[in-house]
Each structure stands twice: as C-alpha cells, then as structure tokens.
Amino acid sequence: MKKIFLLLLITVNILSCKKNKKTSFVNDTTHEAKIEALLSKMTLEEKIGQTNLRGVSSRATSLPTDLKESVRKGNVGAFLNIMNLEYVDELQRIAVEESPNGIPLIFGRDVIHGFKTLFPIPLGLAATWDAKIVEKSSEIAAFEASGAGIRWTFAPMLDIARDSRWGRIAESPGEDPYLATVLGAAYIKGFQGDDLSSPYRMAASAKHYIAYGAAIGGRDYNTVDISEQLLRNVYLPPFKAAIDAGSATVMSSFNEINGIPATGNEFLLKDVLRDELQFDGFVVSDWDSVIEMVAHGYASDEKHAGELAAKAGLDMEMTSQAYENHLKELIEEKKISVEELNEFVRNILRIKFRLGLFKNPHRNKEHTGNFYAKDHLKEAKKAAIESTVLLKNKNSILPISEKTNVAIIGPLANAPHEQLGTWSFDGEKEHTNTPLNAYQDTNTNFKFAKGLDYSRDTSKKGFKEAINIAKKSDVILFFGGEEAILSGEAHSRANIDLPGIQEELINELAKTGKPIVLVIMAGRPITITNIIDKTDAVLMAWHPGTMGGEALYEIINGIKSPEGRLPVSWPKTAGQLPYFYNHKNTGRPADSTNYIPMDKIPVAAWQSSLGNKSHYLDVGFTPHFPFGYGLTYTSFKYSDVSISKKDINFNEDLEVKFSITNTGKKAGKEIAQLYIQDVVGSITRPVKELKRYQHVSLKSGETKEVIFKISSKDLEFVNHKLIKVAEEGVFNLWVGPNAAQGLKTSFSIKK
Ligand code: NOJ
C-alpha cells in the first residue's frame, strides 16, 4: 500500500504539482525566524502544551483553577467554546503574562453559518451558487464572532455529500466537487480576508479531512471504503481549493478511510496534505477523534492512539488528551522524535503569528461585533432569498398578491429556534424573524393556526382549527419540514419524509380544495413523493436563518423571486440513496426507452434480466428533482449553442457561446450551467460533470449571450495509475438550467 502511495506522490508531484504560491501573509518570512527562536527556548512540556486544544462546556459558570494553572504552566495551546468574555480575557492574560514564554492562546468555536446573525445553513448557502454571498456571510460571521474573542472557526465543512440521509449534509456544500471548490475558496476568503491578523477575521478550518460524507448508508461516523481515484476526483478538490485559498487550519475527520482512521492516516496527513497540497498551517483532530482510534480498533489504548496520531502528523488534539498524557513518554521511548513534535509546534505558532496574536493577543474591547447590525441582517435576508429553491409552481400560483387571504399553517411557520438550523449555538431565537412575524409586521390578510406544534408532533388536536382557517382563506401556506435537531452531527435519518403527521395534515387540508403552497424548512432534501400532488407549489427554504421570515414573505408575495438551485439531487425516496448526478453510465444504462416499471411486469413472468437496465423497478432511475434545478417566476429559453472549434489542442481554450432569453413576463435570474462528459476514458468517466456556471439576470423578453471558456485543465481527472491526466478524445458538452436538461454539442481534444 505504502509503495503505491509513494509512487503516487512522485507522479502527482512531477505531473501536476506546479505548486501554487499560497495566499501571502503579512510578515511571513520574519515569522519563521521568530518561530525558531521561540522553539529553542521552549521546554518539552511547553511544546506539548501547544498541541493541546482544551474544550470546555459553553455553559461553564466558573473558570476552574486547575485550568488557569495549566495555562500558567504553558500546557494549553488553544481553547474551544469559551464564551464568557471575562474567561477569555483572564486566560489570555495568564498565557501572555505568566506562562514561561508568553505564547498566546487561540479561542475557537463552531461558527458555521453565522455567529449571532445566522445565514441559511451551508447547504442553503450552496443553493445560492453564489461565491459572493458565501464570502460575505463568512466575513460577517468573522466580524461578529471576533467581537466575542473568537479568532478561529471550525468551518468551512467541505465534505461532498451524496446521501441526504446523512445529517451532516446540512453543513455541506452539496454533491458537486466543482461547486464545492468555488464556494470553499469563498468561505476561506470571507473568514480570513487578505490579512489574518486583522482583529475582525478568524482562522478557518477546512473540515472534515476527508471523505467524511462517504459514510456507508449515510449513517454518521460510519466506515468509508473508497477508491483512491474517487477520493482524488471527488472528495479532495474542495480541500485543495481551500488550502490554495490559504486555509489556516484543517480538521481531520472522525471516519476511517479504507481501514485507517483519518486522524492517524500518515498518507493523507503527510503525503497528500503537506507534500502535495503544500499545506503549512496546522491540523487539528476532531473532537476526541484521537482517542476514538481505540474504538475503531486501530489503536490499543490512549497512548497508542497518541503515537499513531503523532506519527501521522496530527498537530493539535481536540479535547481528548493522548498527547498531553503520553507524548513525553513516547518521546523518551523514542517512538516519536522531538523533531516531529517541533514540527507540530512550528505549524501551530505559524498560525498564531499570522493571526497577529503575538502583537495583539487581547480581545479588542472596542470591537463589539455589532451583532445583528442592519447590514448583517440585510445580507442574511439576501442570502435566504438567493438560497430558496422553487421546486413546483402549478399554474403559476406563486407569487400570490399581498391582498390574498392566506392561511398560515404548519409547525415551522413560527419556529424561531428551528429555522436557524444546525450549528446555531449563538443565534438567538428572540432575534429570529419567522414567516408569521413577517406577515404580522406587514400584512393583515392572514389567519394563523399551527396545526402541529412541532415537526414530529403526532397529535391531531390542532387539525380542526387549521382546517377551519384554511376554509376561510384563498391560499394555504403550509410551513413544514424538520426541526433543526433532526439534521447535523449524529442526526442521520433512514426515512427522510416529512416527520410526524405533517403529510396527514396536508392531505386533510387538500380536501378543502384550497391551493396549497408547501414551504419546506429542513437540513436536507425531504422526500415529498407522497404528497407533492396535493400541493400547488413547493419552495425549499432549507433552514433559512435569522431573516428567513422576511425573505419568504417577499418571495411568496412576488416582491422578490426565488433564486436558488439545488446543490444536491433531490431523491424520490431514501431507498435511492446515495444518488448523485455525476454517476457512471454502467454497462446497462437506464433511459426512458428501456425502463420497465414494476406494474408492467406480467404475473408469473419468466426469469429474465433482458430489457432491464440499471434502475429500480419501483422508482426508476431519475431523482425527483435533478442537481442544479430550480424554477423562477419567469421562463428561460436556451438557444444557438456554438463552440469556437470542433477539434482543439491541449494548449487551446474552447469557447462555448449560447443565448438565453427570458420568455416569461417577469424579470428573473437564470443560473446557466455547463456540463461535460468524457465519452471514452482510460477509466470510465461520469455521465456529466459541472465545469462552469454563471448567474444571468434578464428582463422579460431580454436575450443575453453567455460565453464560457474551458481548457484541457478542466478535463483532467486522476486515472487508475493515480496520475492526473486529460485524455484525447471526444467530449459531450451541455449548457442548460440543470444536470438533466440542456443543449448538447461535442468537441474533441488532441495532443
Ligand atoms: C465535532 C464535529 O464533527 C466538528 O465539526 C466540530 O467542529 C467539533 N465537534 C467541535 O465542536
């Protein structure tokens, strides 16, 4: 195995590692000399102390004396979840004034989609397909969080997620590597800015390295067994993009990969991350993931876990204390060298220097973070509007007019805590604007009855009132979905229908004959196959954050248009999962001409596979809604696709031109998408791969020409010899509104 890895390393280095210069950091060259000077003065204990990320409960009511003592001795390098500002100040004071070498601490926290002002969950942000929004949301998150002394966030989560059962899909950039690379870089830029030493910025942590989203069955923390080609072609690119953008830290994932836990995986942490990707920040473990190597069956005890993590090159340990308890002994036993430890300390100090902590260790007390500032709320609302995906709009029922009498029903209509979504430690429900609040503030043409108290509620006690108000209204706005706690870490679901008896309530409401607009707030795609026919329109709002109410009000009433596009394929049923648009063709690809549904099979049919292809008898071979899909309040037509040349060379760009016309009556924004297919490869290639996209705003009747350029670089993939190549041959190319539709052309490329 190791041999293959070495071979890989050499080939990848030779062939593809024209290493990018990383984002430049202020005073970087002088940092290295200062780091060495400091290192030469540090005791072994102090060095080990730097590798220690101590977690405390964010609800702690006092600062334990032994904790202060540990900092005083230089035994702690960083903290997570210290939210009491006096503790932050006191601990930092002790570190810089009383610890042996005055090395400052870093205070970290999961600031994932905002600090106080919450933006849509990351999957919702991904639905904006808008790097500027993502960058702005992270900049605001950094600004607010740094006002509370936090200079390190455990974000962005860059795990490709192909399985909506996985609770952490909510935190992911979705299923596509290209979209994830674009947004991944934007997150880093937003959190870190150009100068990490600015007191308004935070160090980012690209996580979870790596392939955490490939957990078998979408069950959190589960085993990952993955080919290295898949790892490199799908799961690695977003991390590369984040590192190229200067991500200060990387977090190792909980999962094992092909038998070796990520936290103890030397190949991944050293060969790939350091040597290939040239990462020069520090790697932090996930919460207890060092000690969890014992449960994995990879380490025999805490000491062995520490040894394996250290050998693998893990710089900092989160919460468990294998390093603190055993590194000294491991060094004395010569199992780990002082030089290995020195390298961890260098990586950690480098980030402390870049954060400017040696110059300005203390929280800037003038900087309040300006929580929920007007412009923060404005951006959060914009993000919620851009992230909302219109999935169905029968007879253009949406937008309604503000004069329409609506019945506001459903467990998420006024659920301020729930609409903030997973990882919303610091957002306060008192500051959350719900759809009901938005109506209350703006419009009197509504009646409200929850129908169900919460998403899992199974009591029908509220049905009657809900049905009554529905009967007296013109349109039913049903706000359903799942509570925040039903997605996120450790919250995978095997059945991803609307929980509780929401479907039953929708069925009852449908009997009134009033049109139903279903607004879903959830951390994942929710399977709605059972009830979609009972609805007239469906809006996916994800968990939209602090300003979700106003954003939805404006969309529903046509003040704004829904602008989101799906960053994941939307399944018909959980039994289809994992499902992703960029799958392989197989030897027996299914299409509409050969799909034989279950009810067409004769009784007592003769055993035969003939005529059957790679599909499910009951649900076929397509998702409910494809990747990239999203309707608007207008319609668009693609036309006149042309390419600059039918045959190009490897050093030439291909220019793809086409027109988009707004054929509807309203202005709107299309997200034009370009996909390619490498028809024949030395390894089989996906049926489609997203390579470019562009937001195009068009007035009614307006036509715009769109031009995309791609080059052989965009056609590259890692082959069976683990070499990155672009191969000669024919490529199909589509431009269109989603992964399932588009105008097709083709070109070929030669050396
Ligand atoms: C565990 C999660 O996996 C990770 O994403 C998070 O940053 C840490 N806990 C710290 O809270």
mmCIF file of C-alpha atoms and ligand atoms in Angstrom, residues 80-81 110 112 154 168 171 207-208 212 221 251 254 286-287 318 423 425 489, ligand 1:
data_model
loop_
_atom_site.group_PDB
_atom_site.id
_atom_site.type_symbol
_atom_site.label_atom_id
_atom_site.label_comp_id
_atom_site.label_asym_id
_atom_site.label_seq_id
_atom_site.Cartn_x
_atom_site.Cartn_y
_atom_site.Cartn_z
ATOM 1 C CA LEU A 80 -12.809 25.858 22.224
ATOM 2 C CA ASN A 81 -16.184 27.053 23.396
ATOM 3 C CA ASP A 110 -18.091 26.339 15.589
ATOM 4 C CA ILE A 112 -20.569 27.662 10.802
ATOM 5 C CA PHE A 154 -14.250 25.190 12.725
ATOM 6 C CA ARG A 168 -24.361 16.490 8.107
ATOM 7 C CA GLU A 171 -23.428 21.561 6.720
ATOM 8 C CA LYS A 207 -13.064 20.069 7.515
ATOM 9 C CA HIS A 208 -13.542 17.181 7.774
ATOM 10 C CA TYR A 212 -16.493 12.006 5.931
ATOM 11 C CA TYR A 221 -19.377 8.416 11.739
ATOM 12 C CA MET A 251 -9.571 19.335 10.762
ATOM 13 C CA PHE A 254 -13.849 11.031 12.516
ATOM 14 C CA ASP A 286 -11.932 16.347 15.523
ATOM 15 C CA TRP A 287 -13.466 16.112 18.999
ATOM 16 C CA MET A 318 -9.101 18.391 20.249
ATOM 17 C CA TRP A 423 -24.889 24.765 14.460
ATOM 18 C CA PHE A 425 -25.137 27.926 19.183
ATOM 19 C CA GLU A 489 -23.951 15.868 13.502
HETATM 20 C C1 NOJ B 1 -17.335 17.608 16.248
HETATM 21 C C2 NOJ B 1 -17.679 17.981 14.838
HETATM 22 O O1 NOJ B 1 -17.518 16.870 13.992
HETATM 23 C C3 NOJ B 1 -16.854 19.131 14.297
HETATM 24 O O2 NOJ B 1 -17.377 19.510 13.059
HETATM 25 C C4 NOJ B 1 -16.821 20.272 15.262
HETATM 26 O O3 NOJ B 1 -16.076 21.333 14.734
HETATM 27 C C5 NOJ B 1 -16.231 19.789 16.579
HETATM 28 N N1 NOJ B 1 -17.066 18.741 17.107
HETATM 29 C C6 NOJ B 1 -16.088 20.900 17.610
HETATM 30 O O4 NOJ B 1 -17.328 21.261 18.083
#
